[in-house]
C-alpha positions in Angstrom: 11.8 34.6 -0.1 14.8 34.9 2.8 17.3 31.4 3.0 18.2 29.3 6.1 20.8 31.9 7.4 18.3 34.7 7.5 16.6 32.8 10.4 19.6 31.8 12.4 20.3 33.5 15.6 23.2 36.0 16.0 24.5 33.7 18.5 24.0 30.7 20.6 24.2 30.2 24.6 25.4 27.2 26.8 22.7 26.9 29.9 25.0 28.8 32.1 24.7 32.2 33.7 27.0 33.6 36.8 26.0 36.9 38.4 28.9 39.1 40.3 28.9 39.6 43.5 28.2 43.0 43.4 25.3 42.2 41.2 26.4 44.5 38.6 27.8 41.9 35.9 26.3 38.8 34.4 28.8 36.4 32.7 27.7 34.0 30.2 29.1 31.6 27.5 28.3 32.5 23.8 29.4 31.6 20.3 29.1 35.0 18.8 32.5 34.6 17.7 32.5 31.4 16.6 33.0 29.0 19.3 31.9 29.1 23.0 33.8 31.9 24.6 33.4 33.5 28.3 31.7 37.0 28.0 30.2 39.5 30.5 27.6 42.2 30.3 26.6 45.0 32.7 23.4 44.4 34.3 22.6 47.8 33.3 23.0 47.6 29.7 26.0 47.8 27.8 28.4 46.2 25.2 29.2 42.7 25.9 33.1 42.0 26.6 34.7 38.6 25.2 37.0 37.7 27.9 38.3 34.3 26.5 39.7 33.4 23.0 39.7 29.6 23.1 39.7 28.3 19.4 39.4 24.6 19.9 37.2 24.7 23.1 34.0 25.5 24.4 33.2 27.3 27.7 30.5 25.0 29.6 29.7 25.8 32.8 30.6 29.3 35.0 30.8 30.3 38.5 32.2 33.8 40.1 34.6 33.7 43.1 33.2 35.4 46.3 35.4 38.5 45.9 34.5 39.2 42.2 38.0 39.1 41.2 38.0 36.0 39.1 36.1 33.6 37.4 36.1 30.0 37.1 34.8 27.9 34.3 34.9 24.4 32.8 35.8 23.6 29.0 36.0 20.8 26.5 38.2 20.4 23.2 36.1 19.7 20.0 33.1 18.1 21.6 35.0 15.7 23.7 33.5 16.3 26.6 36.9 16.1 28.7 36.3 19.0 30.7 39.3 20.9 32.4 38.8 23.6 34.9 39.9 27.1 34.6 40.3 30.4 36.8 40.3 33.7 34.8 41.8 36.8 37.0 40.0 40.1 36.1 41.3 43.5 36.6 40.3 46.3 38.8 36.9 47.1 37.0 35.9 43.3 37.4 35.2 43.0 33.5 38.1 42.7 31.9 40.7 39.6 31.9 43.8 40.2 33.6 47.2 39.4 32.0 48.3 35.9 31.5 44.7 34.6 30.3 43.2 31.4 31.9 44.9 29.3 34.1 44.2 25.6 34.7 43.3 24.1 38.1 44.2 20.8 38.8 45.8 19.7 35.7 46.2 16.1 35.4 44.9 13.2 33.1 42.3 13.7 30.5 38.9 13.5 32.4 35.3 14.9 33.0 35.5 17.8 35.5 32.2 18.9 36.6 31.6 22.6 38.1 28.4 23.3 40.3 26.7 26.3 40.0 28.2 27.7 43.8 31.4 25.8 43.7 33.2 28.2 46.3 33.2 28.1 50.0 32.0 31.6 51.4 35.6 33.0 51.8 36.4 31.9 48.4 39.3 29.8 49.7 37.8 26.0 48.7 36.6 25.3 45.5 34.3 22.2 44.8 34.2 20.1 41.9 33.6 16.6 40.5 36.3 14.7 38.4 36.6 11.0 37.3 40.7 11.4 37.4 41.0 8.7 40.1 38.6 5.9 38.0 37.2 6.6 34.7 34.0 4.9 35.7 33.6 6.7 39.0 32.9 10.3 39.7 34.4 11.6 42.6 34.1 15.1 44.4 36.9 16.9 45.0 37.3 20.1 47.8 40.4 22.3 46.3 42.0 24.5 48.8 43.4 27.3 46.5 45.8 28.7 49.1 47.5 25.3 50.2 46.8 23.9 46.7 45.8 20.9 48.3 42.8 18.7 47.5 40.3 16.5 49.7 38.8 13.5 47.7 35.3 12.4 48.7 34.5 9.0 47.0 30.9 7.9 46.2 29.1 4.6 47.1 29.4 2.0 44.3 27.1 2.6 41.5 26.4 6.2 42.5 27.5 9.0 40.5 28.2 12.2 42.4 27.3 16.0 41.5 28.5 18.4 44.2 26.1 21.2 45.0 27.9 23.7 47.2 29.7 24.2 50.8 27.0 25.5 53.4 27.4 29.3 54.3 28.9 28.4 57.7 31.8 26.3 56.0 30.9 22.9 57.7 29.2 20.8 55.2 29.6 20.0 51.7 26.5 19.1 49.8 26.1 16.4 47.0 23.7 15.0 45.1 23.9 11.3 44.2 22.4 9.9 41.0 21.7 6.3 39.9 19.4 7.7 37.0 17.4 10.6 36.7 14.7 9.8 38.8 16.8 8.2 41.5 18.6 10.7 43.3 19.4 11.0 46.8 21.3 14.3 48.8 24.5 13.3 50.6 26.2 15.4 53.5 30.1 15.2 54.3 31.7 17.2 57.3 34.1 19.2 56.4 35.5 19.5 59.8 36.1 16.0 60.3 39.1 15.0 58.0 37.9 11.4 57.9 34.0 11.7 57.4 32.6 9.9 54.7 29.6 11.2 52.9 26.3 10.6 54.5 23.2 10.0 52.7 20.2 12.2 54.4 17.3 11.6 52.5 17.5 7.7 52.6 15.0 7.8 55.2 12.5 9.5 52.9 12.7 6.7 50.1 14.5 5.8 47.0 12.9 8.3 44.4 13.8 11.9 43.5 15.7 14.0 46.0 17.8 16.3 44.0 19.6 18.7 46.2 19.7 22.6 45.1 21.0 25.8 47.3 21.5 26.3 50.6 19.7 28.5 53.0 21.6 31.7 53.8 21.7 30.6 57.9 22.9 27.1 56.9 19.8 25.5 58.7 19.4 23.1 55.7 19.0 23.3 51.9 16.3 23.4 49.3 15.5 20.3 47.0 13.3 18.9 44.2 11.7 15.4 45.1 8.7 13.5 43.6 7.6 12.4 47.4 4.0 13.8 47.5 3.1 12.4 43.8 3.8 12.3 40.3 4.9 15.7 39.7 8.5 17.3 41.2 7.9 19.7 44.4 10.3 22.1 45.8 11.1 21.2 49.3 13.4 22.1 52.3 15.5 19.5 54.4 16.2 20.8 57.8 19.1 19.8 59.3 18.4 19.8 63.0 15.2 17.4 62.4 16.3 15.5 58.9 12.8 16.5 57.9 11.2 17.8 54.7 9.2 20.5 54.3 6.9 21.6 51.3 7.6 24.7 49.8 6.4 24.6 46.4 3.8 22.3 45.3 2.2 22.6 41.8 0.3 20.5 39.2 3.6 20.6 37.2 7.1 19.8 37.7 9.1 22.6 39.9 12.6 22.4 37.6 14.8 25.0 39.1 15.5 26.5 42.7 17.4 29.3 43.4 17.9 31.4 46.6 19.7 34.7 47.5 19.4 35.9 50.9 16.0 35.8 52.0 14.7 35.6 48.6 13.4 32.4 47.1 12.9 32.2 43.2 11.6 28.8 41.5 10.6 27.8 38.0 7.8 25.8 37.3 7.3 24.0 33.9 3.9 24.3 33.1 2.9 22.1 29.9 6.7 23.0 28.6 6.5 26.9 29.5 8.5 28.3 32.7 6.5 30.0 34.8 8.5 32.0 37.6 7.6 32.4 41.3 9.0 34.0 44.0 9.1 35.0 47.5 10.9 37.2 50.2 10.9 36.6 54.1 7.8 34.2 53.7 6.1 37.0 51.6 5.3 36.6 47.8 7.4 38.6 45.7 5.9 40.3 42.6 7.8 39.2 39.3 6.7 40.4 35.9 5.4 38.1 33.2 7.8 36.3 31.1 6.8 35.3 27.5 6.1 31.7 26.9 9.2 30.1 26.7 11.7 28.4 28.8 13.8 29.9 31.3 17.4 27.3 30.9 19.3 29.5 33.5 18.5 31.8 36.6 20.9 34.2 38.6 19.5 36.4 41.2 20.8 38.7 44.0 18.7 39.5 47.3 15.0 40.5 46.7 15.8 39.4 43.1 17.0 42.7 42.4 18.3 41.9 39.8 16.8 38.9 38.5 18.7 37.5 35.4 17.7 34.9 33.2 18.6 33.0 29.7 15.2 32.9 28.4 14.1 31.2 25.0 11.2 31.3 23.0 9.8 30.0 19.9 9.8 33.2 18.3 12.8 35.0 19.7 16.1 32.9 20.3 17.6 32.6 23.6 18.6 35.6 25.1 20.3 37.1 28.5 17.7 39.4 29.8 16.7 41.0 33.3 13.3 40.9 34.8 12.7 44.2 36.0 9.4 44.9 37.9 8.7 48.2 36.4 9.9 47.6 32.8 9.0 43.9 32.4 11.8 41.8 30.2 15.0 43.8 29.5 17.3 42.1 26.9 21.0 42.4 27.6 21.9 40.6 24.2 20.4 40.5 20.8 20.1 37.4 18.9 17.3 37.8 16.7 18.0 36.8 13.1 18.1 39.1 10.0 14.5 37.7 8.8 12.7 38.8 12.0 14.7 42.1 12.5 13.9 43.2 9.0 10.6 42.3 9.1 10.7 40.0 6.0 9.2 36.6 7.8 7.1 36.5 10.7 7.6 34.1 13.3 5.2 31.2 13.9 4.1 30.1 17.6 3.5 26.7 18.2 -0.2 25.3 19.1 -0.6 23.1 22.0 -2.2 19.5 21.1 -3.3 16.5 22.8 -3.6 13.2 20.9 -4.5 9.8 21.8 -2.3 6.7 22.2 -2.2 3.0 23.1 -3.5 1.8 26.6 -5.5 5.0 27.2 -2.3 7.4 27.3 -2.6 10.9 25.9 0.5 12.5 24.3 1.3 16.2 24.7 2.6 17.9 21.3 3.6 21.3 20.0 2.2 21.7 16.2 3.5 24.4 14.3 1.2 25.6 11.4 3.0 27.5 8.3 1.1 30.7 7.4 1.1 29.1 3.7 -2.0 27.7 2.2 -2.7 23.9 3.0 -2.3 21.1 2.8 1.5 21.2 4.3 3.6 18.6 4.5 4.9 17.6 7.8 8.3 17.1 9.5 7.9 14.8 12.8 10.6 16.3 15.0 11.7 14.1 17.8 13.8 15.8 20.8 16.8 13.9 22.3 17.0 12.9 25.9 14.9 10.7 25.9 14.3 11.9 29.3 13.9 15.7 27.8 11.2 17.8 26.3 10.0 19.3 23.5 9.3 22.9 24.6 8.6 26.2 23.0 12.0 27.4 21.9 14.1 28.6 19.2 15.2 25.2 18.0 17.4 23.8 15.7 19.2 27.4 15.0 16.4 28.6 13.1 15.7 25.7 11.2 11.9 25.5 12.3 11.0 29.2 11.6 13.0 28.5 8.1 11.1 25.5 7.1 7.5 27.0 8.2 8.1 29.9 6.0 8.9 27.4 3.2 5.3 25.9 3.7 6.4 22.9 6.0 4.7 22.2 9.1 6.5 20.8 12.2 4.7 18.2 14.8 6.9 17.7 17.7 5.2 15.3 20.3 6.5 14.4 24.1 6.3 10.6 23.6 6.9 8.4 26.3 10.2 9.1 28.3 9.6 12.7 28.1 10.0 14.9 31.1 7.4 17.3 32.4 4.3 15.3 32.3 4.6 13.0 35.7 6.9 10.5 36.6 5.4 7.5 35.0 5.0 9.0 31.6 8.8 9.6 31.9 9.8 5.9 33.4 7.8 4.2 30.5 10.9 4.0 28.0 13.2 2.8 31.1 15.1 -0.2 29.6 12.2 -0.1 26.9 13.8 2.2 24.4 11.8 1.7 20.9 8.8 0.5 22.9 5.8 2.9 24.3 7.9 5.7 23.0 7.6 4.1 19.3 4.2 3.2 19.9 3.6 6.7 20.7 5.2 7.9 17.3 3.2 5.5 15.5 0.0 7.4 16.9 1.5 10.7 16.3 1.5 9.5 12.5 -2.0 8.4 12.4 -3.2 11.5 14.5 -1.2 13.8 11.2 -3.0 11.6 8.7 -6.5 12.5 9.8 -5.4 16.4 10.2 -7.1 18.0 6.9 -4.4 20.5 6.7 -2.0 17.5 6.3 -0.7 16.3 3.3 -0.4 12.7 4.3 1.8 11.6 1.5 4.6 14.2 2.5 5.5 13.3 6.1 9.6 13.3 7.4 10.7 12.2 10.5 14.0 13.9 12.1 15.6 13.8 15.6 19.2 14.0 17.4 21.0 12.0 20.0 18.1 9.9 21.3 15.6 11.4 18.8 17.8 10.2 15.7 17.5 6.8 17.1 13.8 7.4 17.4 13.9 8.8 13.6 15.8 5.6 12.5 13.3 3.5 14.6 10.6 5.0 12.8 11.8 4.7 9.3 12.7 0.9 10.0 9.9 -0.4 12.0 6.9 1.5 11.1 4.6 0.6 8.3 4.8 4.3 6.4 5.8 5.5 3.2 8.2 8.1 4.4 9.0 10.8 2.5 12.5 11.4 4.3 14.4 10.9 7.3 17.2 12.8 9.2 19.5 11.8 11.8 21.8 13.8 13.5 24.2 12.0 16.1 21.6 9.4 16.1 22.6 5.6 17.4 21.6 2.9 15.0 23.0 0.3 17.5 21.9 0.0 21.2 24.7 -2.2 22.2 27.3 -0.2 20.8 25.8 2.9 22.7 25.8 1.4 25.9 29.4 0.3 25.6 30.6 3.8 24.3 28.7 5.9 27.0 30.9 7.9 29.2 32.4 5.3 32.0 30.8 7.4 34.7 27.6 6.8 33.0 27.8 2.9 33.1 25.2 2.2 35.9 23.0 5.2 35.0 23.0 3.5 31.4 22.1 -0.2 32.7 19.2 1.4 34.5 17.7 3.3 32.0 18.8 1.7 28.5 20.2 -1.7 29.7 23.4 -3.3 30.1 25.3 -4.4 27.2 26.4 -7.6 28.4 23.2 -9.0 30.4 20.6 -7.2 28.1 22.4 -7.7 24.6 19.2 -9.6 23.1 17.0 -6.9 23.9 19.3 -4.1 22.8 19.7 -5.9 19.5 15.9 -6.7 19.2 15.2 -2.7 19.5 18.3 -1.4 17.2 17.6 -0.1 14.0 20.5 -1.5 12.3 18.8 -4.7 13.2 16.2 -3.5 10.6 18.3 -1.5 8.1 17.0 -3.8 5.1 13.5 -2.4 5.4 14.6 1.3 5.4 13.7 2.8 1.9 13.4 6.5 2.6 15.8 9.0 1.4 18.1 9.4 4.5 20.4 12.0 5.8 23.1 11.0 8.4 25.2 13.4 10.5 28.0 12.5 12.9 30.7 13.9 14.6 33.9 11.8 14.3 35.1 12.7 17.9 31.6 11.8 19.4 32.3 10.0 22.5 28.9 8.4 22.7 27.9 7.4 19.5 30.9 5.8 17.7 31.2 6.8 14.0 32.1 3.3 13.2 28.1 2.7 13.7 26.7 5.3 11.4 29.6 4.0 8.6 28.0 0.6 8.9 24.5 1.8 8.9 25.1 4.0 5.6 27.1 1.0 3.8 24.4 -1.3 4.4 21.9 1.3 2.9 23.7 2.2 0.2 24.4 -1.4 -1.1 20.8 -1.4 -1.4 20.5 1.7 -3.5 18.7 3.8 -0.7 19.3 7.4 -1.0 21.8 8.1 1.6 23.4 11.7 2.5 26.3 11.1 5.2 28.2 13.9 6.2 30.9 13.5 8.9 32.3 16.6 10.9 35.8 15.6 11.9 36.1 18.1 14.7 33.2 17.6 16.6 31.5 15.3 19.3 27.9 14.8 20.1 26.6 17.7 18.8 28.5 21.3 17.6 30.7 23.0 19.3 31.7 25.0 16.0 29.3 27.4 15.0 29.8 27.6 11.2 29.8 23.6 11.4 26.6 23.6 13.3 25.1 26.1 10.6 26.6 24.1 7.6 24.5 21.0 8.9 21.2 22.8 9.6 21.6 24.3 6.3 22.1 20.7 4.4 19.4 19.6 6.7 17.0 22.3 5.4 18.1 21.8 1.6 17.4 17.9 2.2 14.0 18.3 3.7 12.8 20.9 1.2 13.9 18.9 -1.5 11.7 15.8 -0.6 9.0 17.5 1.2 8.4 20.2 -1.5 10.3 19.3 -4.7 
């Protein structure tokens, strides 16, 4: 039978794509060589080129300069989330790095530098990014003149985190998103023709909800945005500068999750029960697109008339790939990350089934259920996504862990509990300042649903999660009255007070709104923290932690493990000295999931 590594993708990707101005080359971030480096590949197809060799850093965001002669990108070191900004000059063929390697832009103190998808003005002279270099708790926007090596700083209002979007094509306006939470986002404009102009919130008259700005119209008459102004689900809209009005352009019974523009071509993606469905129009006429396999489009880059349209496409049965959507040929892959087990035909991938189960107060929860091809009854892994404002979707998750466990005969049940995105604003906001409340109730009902399934071995149910999902997994083990077969926490916070205090400084107001304030809400945070109930945990537990994690302090995981071991609980503990909140080193990631696979198979199969 194939082992875990037979299901591992040949490479992984960061959710970023950049299309060259001539639409002939796409740049992306891949860990094919061990770390997330900058790569390019011709849109027509060919051999990918590795442009950087950064042994201790990971490339996170990428953008192409308007003249096609250079790329800019951000990268952090060993997952510390202190992103630095670099520029890489290219030689004459537009695809090879020039001499000298990446040059740092705006070198200065350790801080988070955030690069928007469209950071340059039309001439390529000005570059926009965000940084918390002035005050670690405040994320300013900087407009850098690359010719004069000068910068203009734009400071957000108190309690607002600025995320730059881009400069209008005519060069006058800077568009910025102002975040108070995932559901409270406003659009701000700054007049770049006036050196003393302050940012102005242009969506305030429309309410205090979601007005997340997106790309500019080619004629600078306005910009596109995502908004919940007209109902439970997020729509696409156009903000017209001349009138200050919002005009709906894309309304569905699901969330519009992405909007991209090239010339007169508009492409948007809709999250339809977890699957990305693409729509397009050109000059007010519908533009036909090839069907996309059921999965998730996590990045998108296009040229006018969507020729080409390049996506980062991830499905449950094929790992994330860079692909071109061709009107005549359909999906044409530019990379090949398929694992050995599927390329050799020694295993057959399993598609998830959509499931809806009842919870409390008349609510219903959507989930994905993966059924093995082996005889029933099956042990089950209850897998909880991170976030919490995220979503379990049909993707090739956990570096092949799902498909490996399925081949071993372990079923996977992955619910979108309270707090998940994709199912309306009310469902998403249920977890605000209520971690371990409605979400844990939904997990309780998930177990009840599984125990009623005829093909499930109710005596063999394990729970696993990463980040917020690790918190939820620990909460299940500590607070739900079931005899769990095992549990796995990957970078999971056991102490919510410590989590709130350790969050990145620019997240302070966001964390207070979504999780709670560590000073004024300490009582509630302690009451909902798994460490408070550590003495009730009896199931075998695997804890994985990054020593450099800037969000979940290692000391709290140490404390939890010590408490459990002092009572004789079977705890395996793995600390990765050169990792933060997640993985940047490919071998570390594979070692972690290989250990998780062994642990779960030991306790669910024996």
